[in-house]
């Protein structure tokens, strides 16, 4: 049926082949490129940061409660927790087939309350494999080593936030540099004079450095969330913390003498005692636990991770473009690429593509040597790119990527295609040699071996 239609309608078949070429050419430009196929990864990672607390304190203070909260989410099959200095990382594994978009929303609801706690610096939720390698590693430096503290702040407050806003970027980790911390050096004599303990000072600082929820306000058919911003913004806010109160110095009896007849008793005026009254508040470099150097100079390192199911090359290009833009906007910053997984993938894919092209030409050469017929060789050789282009179209609509697995499959398929084409051509030649005309030999020769070839190919697949 199909061979007879192809022979009787050559223009229709030619237009179909031309459509395959056009669609395949468009599709191949839009296909994503990756090292391996996108794997379904039913995992979410919750990371909670809280100062420089020890791993044991992070476990008792946050990890156990956080584990209990995420375990209550539907379809959770496993929860794995890792506690490090100031960090709790909870990996939540869901059952296969779980809709991860809804799962992410459910987990987000469970961890929302941690974001308002005064003892929590930051809570992030992302979908990535914590054991995966970064797709990009960049170094970041300034004009001199004295700028490392400023560069670190820019890296965490500007560069990191801008990169994590990009589609496909799961997480950016900053290493190296110098962190600044606030040093409060208490004066023991002043504390004794004001009758204030060190614990009073610590409690006052902790209570002042917190945001407060003010509930909601219903107005004009709208609900407004009220939140009091109380976290320290700079060192002056720290020094202005009230740690206690003192009397104005006036004698209480003298205040009340003139008012006994009226029955009123006045309390002495209370004057606030600020942190700067009992301590010296300054910036100081924190202890360095990480050291990054490039060419003998101190710098920072940016590790950029992608979402589990996103395209590596696309994410790498977006991140590189964003870093180039930030380098222009912030001239004091200097970025240098150290590692790119995208380069490795491009090289690997390029090697496979080159091998496939060389294989096609070698197949053409072998065909000509054995067939000794230019026309037959060209017919078989044309079948290879047409089949591959049609495969590109199907891959695009199935949202597949060009990777080592799919390209290997294409190379294997091309080899099978050549085998099938040789069998069909040989059978057509045989019928031509017994006296049949070209059209009839093409129809009967193809129909005669069509079913066995399809069966053999399906068995291999």
Tab-separated table of C-alpha atoms in Angstrom:
chain	number	residue	atom	x	y	z
A	1	UNK	CA	0.000	0.000	0.000
A	2	UNK	CA	2.597	2.545	1.105
A	3	UNK	CA	5.187	1.601	-1.591
A	4	UNK	CA	2.545	1.877	-4.324
A	5	UNK	CA	1.402	5.293	-3.003
A	6	UNK	CA	5.008	6.568	-2.919
A	7	UNK	CA	5.679	5.459	-6.503
A	8	UNK	CA	2.343	6.740	-7.919
A	9	UNK	CA	2.533	10.170	-6.182
A	10	UNK	CA	6.128	11.411	-6.412
A	11	UNK	CA	5.248	15.119	-5.967
A	12	UNK	CA	3.271	14.449	-2.783
A	13	UNK	CA	6.099	12.367	-1.365
A	14	UNK	CA	8.620	15.072	-2.287
A	15	UNK	CA	6.558	17.721	-0.475
A	16	UNK	CA	6.305	15.478	2.580
A	17	UNK	CA	10.084	15.021	2.585
A	18	UNK	CA	10.556	18.787	2.205
A	19	UNK	CA	8.220	19.394	5.152
A	20	UNK	CA	10.230	16.944	7.255
A	21	UNK	CA	13.435	18.794	6.373
A	22	UNK	CA	11.956	22.199	7.301
A	23	UNK	CA	10.392	21.023	10.562
A	24	UNK	CA	13.527	19.118	11.530
A	25	UNK	CA	15.775	22.118	10.810
A	26	UNK	CA	13.585	24.357	12.962
A	27	UNK	CA	13.350	21.802	15.761
A	28	UNK	CA	17.073	21.080	16.031
A	29	UNK	CA	17.784	24.766	16.746
A	30	UNK	CA	15.260	24.758	19.584
A	31	UNK	CA	16.317	21.519	21.218
A	32	UNK	CA	18.012	21.839	24.571
A	33	UNK	CA	21.467	20.390	25.133
A	34	UNK	CA	22.592	18.529	28.217
A	35	UNK	CA	25.077	15.863	29.241
A	36	UNK	CA	22.429	13.328	30.294
A	37	UNK	CA	18.632	13.200	29.949
A	38	UNK	CA	16.573	15.160	32.438
A	39	UNK	CA	15.815	12.877	35.358
A	40	UNK	CA	12.637	13.123	37.388
A	41	UNK	CA	13.875	14.113	40.820
A	42	UNK	CA	11.117	14.065	43.474
A	43	UNK	CA	13.181	15.942	46.044
A	44	UNK	CA	13.002	19.326	47.728
A	45	UNK	CA	15.741	20.865	49.865
A	46	UNK	CA	15.018	23.170	52.809
A	47	UNK	CA	17.978	25.136	54.148
A	48	UNK	CA	17.791	27.134	57.376
A	49	UNK	CA	20.589	29.473	58.461
A	50	UNK	CA	21.055	30.749	62.014
A	51	UNK	CA	24.252	32.576	62.886
A	52	UNK	CA	27.269	30.524	63.942
A	53	UNK	CA	25.495	27.961	66.108
A	54	UNK	CA	27.097	24.558	66.589
A	55	UNK	CA	25.713	21.545	64.690
A	56	UNK	CA	24.375	20.068	67.949
A	57	UNK	CA	22.500	23.269	68.795
A	58	UNK	CA	21.147	23.486	65.225
A	59	UNK	CA	19.802	19.950	65.614
A	60	UNK	CA	18.078	20.493	68.940
A	61	UNK	CA	16.855	24.019	68.168
A	62	UNK	CA	15.627	23.624	64.571
A	63	UNK	CA	16.273	20.293	62.854
A	64	UNK	CA	13.940	18.039	64.853
A	65	UNK	CA	11.036	20.445	64.660
A	66	UNK	CA	11.648	21.114	60.972
A	67	UNK	CA	11.741	17.390	60.224
A	68	UNK	CA	8.399	16.910	61.937
A	69	UNK	CA	6.822	19.728	59.953
A	70	UNK	CA	7.914	18.459	56.517
A	71	UNK	CA	7.054	14.835	57.341
A	72	UNK	CA	3.408	15.850	57.680
A	73	UNK	CA	3.287	16.816	53.976
A	74	UNK	CA	1.481	14.342	51.727
A	75	UNK	CA	3.473	11.734	49.721
A	76	UNK	CA	6.717	12.230	51.696
A	77	UNK	CA	8.654	8.944	51.796
A	78	UNK	CA	11.980	10.016	53.316
A	79	UNK	CA	13.519	12.970	55.147
A	80	UNK	CA	17.287	13.350	55.436
A	81	UNK	CA	18.836	16.073	57.592
A	82	UNK	CA	22.378	17.441	57.648
A	83	UNK	CA	23.469	19.871	60.368
A	84	UNK	CA	26.551	22.041	59.918
A	85	UNK	CA	27.873	25.180	61.574
A	86	UNK	CA	24.912	27.574	61.474
A	87	UNK	CA	23.069	25.569	58.802
A	88	UNK	CA	20.358	22.892	58.744
A	89	UNK	CA	19.788	21.210	55.378
A	90	UNK	CA	16.701	18.996	55.111
A	91	UNK	CA	16.263	16.892	51.954
A	92	UNK	CA	12.642	15.784	51.472
A	93	UNK	CA	12.030	12.850	49.103
A	94	UNK	CA	8.542	12.305	47.675
A	95	UNK	CA	6.916	9.278	46.082
A	96	UNK	CA	7.483	8.816	42.365
A	97	UNK	CA	4.807	10.530	40.303
A	98	UNK	CA	4.161	13.283	42.866
A	99	UNK	CA	3.333	16.671	41.374
A	100	UNK	CA	6.370	18.623	42.580
A	101	UNK	CA	4.744	22.024	41.985
A	102	UNK	CA	2.038	21.260	44.531
A	103	UNK	CA	4.566	19.583	46.820
A	104	UNK	CA	6.691	22.746	46.800
A	105	UNK	CA	3.677	24.849	47.804
A	106	UNK	CA	2.807	22.447	50.645
A	107	UNK	CA	6.347	22.524	52.033
A	108	UNK	CA	6.443	26.316	51.674
A	109	UNK	CA	3.379	26.585	53.902
A	110	UNK	CA	4.989	24.373	56.539
A	111	UNK	CA	8.216	26.378	56.762
A	112	UNK	CA	6.698	29.865	56.460
A	113	UNK	CA	6.604	30.367	60.221
A	114	UNK	CA	10.370	29.921	60.517
A	115	UNK	CA	10.945	33.035	58.398
A	116	UNK	CA	9.499	35.277	61.133
A	117	UNK	CA	11.537	33.824	63.992
A	118	UNK	CA	14.086	36.181	65.479
A	119	UNK	CA	16.733	33.455	65.783
A	120	UNK	CA	16.561	32.517	62.083
A	121	UNK	CA	18.624	34.427	59.541
A	122	UNK	CA	17.296	32.871	56.361
A	123	UNK	CA	15.141	29.985	55.105
A	124	UNK	CA	15.319	28.815	51.479
A	125	UNK	CA	13.387	26.139	49.598
A	126	UNK	CA	14.618	24.789	46.275
A	127	UNK	CA	14.478	21.746	44.044
A	128	UNK	CA	18.006	20.583	43.403
A	129	UNK	CA	20.291	17.702	44.232
A	130	UNK	CA	22.586	18.715	47.118
A	131	UNK	CA	25.126	16.124	45.924
A	132	UNK	CA	25.233	17.538	42.380
A	133	UNK	CA	28.208	19.494	41.125
A	134	UNK	CA	27.838	23.222	40.372
A	135	UNK	CA	27.272	24.143	36.742
A	136	UNK	CA	29.498	27.229	37.083
A	137	UNK	CA	32.329	28.319	39.371
A	138	UNK	CA	33.442	31.946	39.246
A	139	UNK	CA	35.935	33.924	41.269
A	140	UNK	CA	35.041	37.428	42.387
A	141	UNK	CA	37.553	40.024	43.521
A	142	UNK	CA	38.012	43.742	44.058
A	143	UNK	CA	40.766	46.299	43.646
A	144	UNK	CA	42.675	45.303	46.796
A	145	UNK	CA	42.575	42.903	49.723
A	146	UNK	CA	41.193	45.651	51.955
A	147	UNK	CA	38.003	45.528	49.890
A	148	UNK	CA	37.286	41.872	50.711
A	149	UNK	CA	34.717	42.682	53.402
A	150	UNK	CA	32.856	45.027	51.049
A	151	UNK	CA	33.121	42.487	48.211
A	152	UNK	CA	31.676	39.802	50.476
A	153	UNK	CA	28.671	41.986	51.298
A	154	UNK	CA	28.127	42.747	47.614
A	155	UNK	CA	28.397	39.058	46.790
A	156	UNK	CA	25.762	38.035	49.338
A	157	UNK	CA	23.388	41.007	49.044
A	158	UNK	CA	23.608	41.801	45.317
A	159	UNK	CA	25.307	39.160	43.183
A	160	UNK	CA	23.837	36.122	44.911
A	161	UNK	CA	20.304	37.493	45.017
A	162	UNK	CA	20.370	38.541	41.349
A	163	UNK	CA	21.641	35.137	40.242
A	164	UNK	CA	19.095	33.201	42.302
A	165	UNK	CA	16.294	35.182	40.643
A	166	UNK	CA	17.248	33.674	37.267
A	167	UNK	CA	15.028	30.939	35.897
A	168	UNK	CA	16.700	27.575	36.465
A	169	UNK	CA	19.206	28.693	39.111
A	170	UNK	CA	18.511	26.767	42.317
A	171	UNK	CA	21.220	28.084	44.601
A	172	UNK	CA	24.364	30.214	44.714
A	173	UNK	CA	26.975	29.505	47.377
A	174	UNK	CA	29.586	32.140	48.325
A	175	UNK	CA	32.954	31.065	49.715
A	176	UNK	CA	35.972	33.005	50.946
A	177	UNK	CA	36.392	36.688	51.613
A	178	UNK	CA	36.123	38.450	54.941
A	179	UNK	CA	32.941	38.646	56.988
A	180	UNK	CA	32.353	41.558	59.326
A	181	UNK	CA	30.662	41.079	62.647
A	182	UNK	CA	29.683	43.474	65.395
A	183	UNK	CA	31.848	43.300	68.509
A	184	UNK	CA	30.232	44.457	71.754
A	185	UNK	CA	32.947	44.999	74.377
A	186	UNK	CA	31.289	45.421	77.754
A	187	UNK	CA	32.672	47.692	80.486
A	188	UNK	CA	32.443	45.755	83.754
A	189	UNK	CA	32.644	48.893	85.930
A	190	UNK	CA	29.778	50.626	84.134
A	191	UNK	CA	27.669	47.484	84.267
A	192	UNK	CA	28.210	47.342	88.026
A	193	UNK	CA	27.429	51.031	88.431
A	194	UNK	CA	24.123	50.655	86.575
A	195	UNK	CA	23.420	47.275	88.194
A	196	UNK	CA	23.029	45.573	84.804
A	197	UNK	CA	24.173	41.995	84.151
A	198	UNK	CA	25.694	40.620	80.975
A	199	UNK	CA	22.609	38.455	80.509
A	200	UNK	CA	20.434	41.594	80.634
A	201	UNK	CA	22.498	43.057	77.786
A	202	UNK	CA	22.310	39.856	75.722
A	203	UNK	CA	18.531	39.615	76.209
A	204	UNK	CA	18.037	43.266	75.255
A	205	UNK	CA	20.052	42.869	72.044
A	206	UNK	CA	18.190	39.687	71.103
A	207	UNK	CA	14.768	41.209	71.713
A	208	UNK	CA	15.582	44.407	69.833
A	209	UNK	CA	16.948	42.587	66.774
A	210	UNK	CA	13.614	41.067	65.725
A	211	UNK	CA	10.649	41.829	63.519
A	212	UNK	CA	7.168	41.790	65.031
A	213	UNK	CA	3.852	40.788	63.529
A	214	UNK	CA	1.064	43.312	63.926
A	215	UNK	CA	-1.752	41.180	62.586
A	216	UNK	CA	-3.978	42.332	59.736
A	217	UNK	CA	-5.962	45.456	59.006
A	218	UNK	CA	-9.254	45.187	57.097
A	219	UNK	CA	-9.966	48.336	55.152
A	220	UNK	CA	-12.078	48.972	52.084
A	221	UNK	CA	-12.667	45.236	51.456
A	222	UNK	CA	-8.933	44.558	51.554
A	223	UNK	CA	-6.775	42.867	54.188
A	224	UNK	CA	-3.399	44.469	54.887
A	225	UNK	CA	-0.666	42.606	56.746
A	226	UNK	CA	1.046	44.725	59.404
A	227	UNK	CA	4.633	43.931	60.280
A	228	UNK	CA	7.008	45.837	62.514
A	229	UNK	CA	10.561	46.003	61.168
A	230	UNK	CA	12.943	45.871	64.106
A	231	UNK	CA	16.084	44.155	62.863
A	232	UNK	CA	19.337	46.086	63.074
A	233	UNK	CA	20.237	47.880	59.874
A	234	UNK	CA	23.625	49.252	60.895
A	235	UNK	CA	25.982	49.509	63.838
A	236	UNK	CA	24.290	52.669	65.123
A	237	UNK	CA	21.067	50.690	65.623
A	238	UNK	CA	22.975	48.208	67.744
A	239	UNK	CA	24.496	50.945	69.905
A	240	UNK	CA	21.063	52.541	70.399
A	241	UNK	CA	19.655	49.398	72.042
A	242	UNK	CA	18.130	50.143	75.432
A	243	UNK	CA	19.610	47.769	78.021
A	244	UNK	CA	18.040	49.269	81.150
A	245	UNK	CA	16.733	52.382	82.902
A	246	UNK	CA	17.988	54.684	85.629
A	247	UNK	CA	16.356	57.275	87.855
A	248	UNK	CA	16.662	60.960	86.918
A	249	UNK	CA	18.499	61.556	90.210
A	250	UNK	CA	15.805	63.617	91.956
A	251	UNK	CA	14.883	62.492	95.447
A	252	UNK	CA	11.549	60.708	95.443
A	253	UNK	CA	10.487	62.311	98.758
A	254	UNK	CA	11.121	65.797	97.450
A	255	UNK	CA	9.033	65.029	94.392
A	256	UNK	CA	6.095	63.953	96.494
A	257	UNK	CA	6.306	66.581	99.316
A	258	UNK	CA	4.510	69.348	97.427
A	259	UNK	CA	1.812	66.997	96.206
A	260	UNK	CA	0.723	65.165	99.343
A	261	UNK	CA	-2.141	67.531	99.903
A	262	UNK	CA	-3.552	66.836	96.459
A	263	UNK	CA	-3.187	63.113	96.979
A	264	UNK	CA	-0.997	62.670	93.886
A	265	UNK	CA	2.295	60.766	93.991
A	266	UNK	CA	4.811	61.197	91.183
A	267	UNK	CA	7.234	58.482	90.161
A	268	UNK	CA	10.804	59.607	89.457
A	269	UNK	CA	11.569	59.984	85.757
A	270	UNK	CA	13.201	56.944	84.153
A	271	UNK	CA	16.114	57.616	81.785
A	272	UNK	CA	17.051	54.865	79.298
A	273	UNK	CA	20.519	53.339	79.429
A	274	UNK	CA	21.832	52.636	75.936
A	275	UNK	CA	24.285	49.920	74.963
A	276	UNK	CA	26.898	52.566	74.146
A	277	UNK	CA	26.701	53.702	77.780
A	278	UNK	CA	28.026	50.374	79.055
A	279	UNK	CA	29.968	49.003	76.086
A	280	UNK	CA	32.013	49.834	73.018
A	281	UNK	CA	30.349	48.747	69.760
A	282	UNK	CA	32.627	48.300	66.740
A	283	UNK	CA	32.976	46.292	63.555
A	284	UNK	CA	35.584	43.514	63.586
A	285	UNK	CA	36.590	40.833	61.063
A	286	UNK	CA	35.090	37.428	61.818
A	287	UNK	CA	37.304	34.370	62.120
A	288	UNK	CA	38.119	33.109	58.626
A	289	UNK	CA	37.043	29.510	58.080
A	290	UNK	CA	37.347	29.627	54.259
A	291	UNK	CA	40.209	30.779	52.072
A	292	UNK	CA	39.982	31.257	48.308
A	293	UNK	CA	42.942	32.430	46.258
A	294	UNK	CA	43.553	32.915	42.548
A	295	UNK	CA	47.039	33.746	41.306
A	296	UNK	CA	48.194	34.266	44.879
A	297	UNK	CA	45.515	36.893	45.617
A	298	UNK	CA	42.621	36.514	48.039
A	299	UNK	CA	39.214	36.460	46.373
A	300	UNK	CA	35.730	34.954	46.640
A	301	UNK	CA	34.273	31.915	44.897
A	302	UNK	CA	30.732	31.675	43.528
A	303	UNK	CA	29.301	28.151	43.138
A	304	UNK	CA	26.182	28.234	40.957
A	305	UNK	CA	23.790	25.253	41.050
A	306	UNK	CA	20.891	24.605	38.688
A	307	UNK	CA	17.427	23.185	39.242
A	308	UNK	CA	17.353	19.398	38.904
A	309	UNK	CA	15.307	19.285	35.696
A	310	UNK	CA	16.633	22.406	33.968
A	311	UNK	CA	18.950	22.659	30.969
A	312	UNK	CA	22.590	23.069	31.968
A	313	UNK	CA	23.743	25.081	28.953
A	314	UNK	CA	20.763	27.451	29.091
A	315	UNK	CA	21.247	28.086	32.817
A	316	UNK	CA	25.003	28.623	32.349
A	317	UNK	CA	24.430	31.146	29.543
A	318	UNK	CA	21.893	33.063	31.626
A	319	UNK	CA	24.202	33.171	34.642
A	320	UNK	CA	27.211	34.246	32.566
A	321	UNK	CA	25.168	37.011	30.951
A	322	UNK	CA	23.974	38.234	34.358
A	323	UNK	CA	27.543	38.293	35.710
A	324	UNK	CA	28.776	40.215	32.658
A	325	UNK	CA	26.012	42.769	33.202
A	326	UNK	CA	26.850	43.144	36.907
A	327	UNK	CA	30.535	43.607	36.046
A	328	UNK	CA	29.538	46.605	33.907
A	329	UNK	CA	27.184	48.002	36.558
A	330	UNK	CA	29.728	47.547	39.381
A	331	UNK	CA	33.207	48.405	38.039
A	332	UNK	CA	34.875	47.571	41.372
A	333	UNK	CA	34.020	43.896	40.823
A	334	UNK	CA	36.057	41.513	38.712
A	335	UNK	CA	34.701	38.086	37.699
A	336	UNK	CA	36.685	35.204	36.252
A	337	UNK	CA	35.270	31.872	35.162
A	338	UNK	CA	37.059	28.872	36.664
A	339	UNK	CA	34.806	25.988	35.667
A	340	UNK	CA	31.795	25.540	33.410
A	341	UNK	CA	29.915	22.283	33.140
A	342	UNK	CA	28.368	23.683	29.967
A	343	UNK	CA	31.771	23.673	28.218
A	344	UNK	CA	32.311	20.042	29.116
A	345	UNK	CA	28.843	19.135	27.872
A	346	UNK	CA	29.300	21.045	24.609
A	347	UNK	CA	32.617	19.306	23.986
A	348	UNK	CA	31.160	15.881	24.771
A	349	UNK	CA	28.114	16.449	22.568
A	350	UNK	CA	30.353	17.814	19.809
A	351	UNK	CA	32.470	14.651	19.892
A	352	UNK	CA	29.377	12.470	19.549
A	353	UNK	CA	28.018	14.628	16.711
A	354	UNK	CA	31.361	14.484	14.882
A	355	UNK	CA	31.494	10.723	15.281
A	356	UNK	CA	27.966	10.415	13.891
A	357	UNK	CA	28.795	12.543	10.828
A	358	UNK	CA	31.989	10.584	10.174
A	359	UNK	CA	30.005	7.364	10.540
A	360	UNK	CA	27.508	8.465	7.894
A	361	UNK	CA	30.259	9.257	5.383
A	362	UNK	CA	32.007	5.971	6.096
A	363	UNK	CA	28.702	4.151	5.565
A	364	UNK	CA	28.292	5.894	2.208
A	365	UNK	CA	31.791	4.867	1.207
A	366	UNK	CA	31.227	1.243	2.170
A	367	UNK	CA	27.903	1.206	0.312
A	368	UNK	CA	29.503	2.464	-2.881
A	369	UNK	CA	32.337	-0.062	-2.656
A	370	UNK	CA	29.911	-2.989	-2.421
A	371	UNK	CA	27.011	-1.714	-4.562
A	372	UNK	CA	29.077	-0.022	-7.251
A	373	UNK	CA	26.038	2.150	-7.965
A	374	UNK	CA	26.046	5.890	-7.332
A	375	UNK	CA	22.250	6.208	-7.464
A	376	UNK	CA	21.613	3.485	-4.926
A	377	UNK	CA	24.291	4.903	-2.629
A	378	UNK	CA	22.732	8.389	-2.753
A	379	UNK	CA	19.241	7.024	-2.107
A	380	UNK	CA	20.373	5.184	1.000
A	381	UNK	CA	22.486	8.135	2.150
A	382	UNK	CA	19.519	10.526	1.814
A	383	UNK	CA	17.426	8.289	4.040
A	384	UNK	CA	19.805	8.856	6.977
A	385	UNK	CA	19.502	12.682	7.329
A	386	UNK	CA	15.765	12.586	6.538
A	387	UNK	CA	15.148	10.078	9.313
A	388	UNK	CA	17.311	12.006	11.783
A	389	UNK	CA	15.542	15.299	10.971
A	390	UNK	CA	12.138	13.697	11.502
A	391	UNK	CA	13.420	12.372	14.845
A	392	UNK	CA	14.454	15.915	15.862
A	393	UNK	CA	10.862	17.054	15.306
A	394	UNK	CA	9.468	14.310	17.537
A	395	UNK	CA	12.126	15.044	20.172
A	396	UNK	CA	11.147	18.717	20.243
A	397	UNK	CA	7.456	17.989	20.807
A	398	UNK	CA	8.321	15.380	23.455
A	399	UNK	CA	10.561	17.958	25.210
A	400	UNK	CA	13.654	15.763	24.913
A	401	UNK	CA	17.178	17.156	24.805
A	402	UNK	CA	20.284	16.451	22.772
A	403	UNK	CA	22.460	14.453	25.134
A	404	UNK	CA	24.807	11.489	25.129
A	405	UNK	CA	21.899	9.042	25.358
A	406	UNK	CA	19.734	10.484	22.584
A	407	UNK	CA	22.679	11.061	20.235
A	408	UNK	CA	23.889	7.528	20.875
A	409	UNK	CA	20.419	6.287	20.020
A	410	UNK	CA	20.417	8.313	16.797
A	411	UNK	CA	23.780	6.862	15.810
A	412	UNK	CA	22.509	3.328	16.480
A	413	UNK	CA	19.306	4.048	14.578
A	414	UNK	CA	21.252	5.343	11.585
A	415	UNK	CA	23.184	2.082	11.442
A	416	UNK	CA	19.980	0.037	11.530
A	417	UNK	CA	18.485	2.284	8.859
A	418	UNK	CA	21.406	1.584	6.530
A	419	UNK	CA	20.976	-2.176	7.035
A	420	UNK	CA	17.268	-2.002	6.196
A	421	UNK	CA	17.868	0.228	3.177
A	422	UNK	CA	20.464	-2.176	1.768
A	423	UNK	CA	18.018	-5.101	2.031
A	424	UNK	CA	15.281	-3.128	0.225
A	425	UNK	CA	17.629	-1.881	-2.542
A	426	UNK	CA	19.059	-5.361	-3.141
A	427	UNK	CA	15.554	-6.831	-3.453
A	428	UNK	CA	14.542	-4.111	-5.934
A	429	UNK	CA	17.708	-4.790	-7.987
A	430	UNK	CA	16.896	-8.500	-8.007
A	431	UNK	CA	13.440	-7.895	-9.442
A	432	UNK	CA	14.901	-5.526	-12.031
A	433	UNK	CA	17.275	-8.276	-13.160
A	434	UNK	CA	14.377	-10.671	-13.830
A	435	UNK	CA	12.836	-8.158	-16.246
A	436	UNK	CA	10.380	-6.044	-14.228
A	437	UNK	CA	10.180	-2.311	-14.942
A	438	UNK	CA	11.512	0.202	-12.421
A	439	UNK	CA	8.132	1.213	-10.946
A	440	UNK	CA	6.850	-2.304	-10.527
A	441	UNK	CA	10.168	-3.526	-9.119
A	442	UNK	CA	10.184	-0.692	-6.542
A	443	UNK	CA	6.611	-1.465	-5.442
A	444	UNK	CA	6.843	-5.262	-5.286
A	445	UNK	CA	10.455	-5.335	-4.049
A	446	UNK	CA	9.668	-3.063	-1.104
A	447	UNK	CA	6.367	-4.779	-0.252
A	448	UNK	CA	8.024	-8.175	-0.345
A	449	UNK	CA	10.546	-7.407	2.427
A	450	UNK	CA	8.652	-4.608	4.222
A	451	UNK	CA	6.950	-6.729	6.905
A	452	UNK	CA	10.071	-8.752	7.854
A	453	UNK	CA	12.152	-5.546	8.094
A	454	UNK	CA	9.554	-3.842	10.312
A	455	UNK	CA	9.332	-6.917	12.537
A	456	UNK	CA	13.131	-7.165	12.848
A	457	UNK	CA	13.451	-3.455	13.658
A	458	UNK	CA	10.692	-3.543	16.278
A	459	UNK	CA	12.323	-6.574	17.884
A	460	UNK	CA	15.597	-4.647	18.180
A	461	UNK	CA	13.832	-1.598	19.644
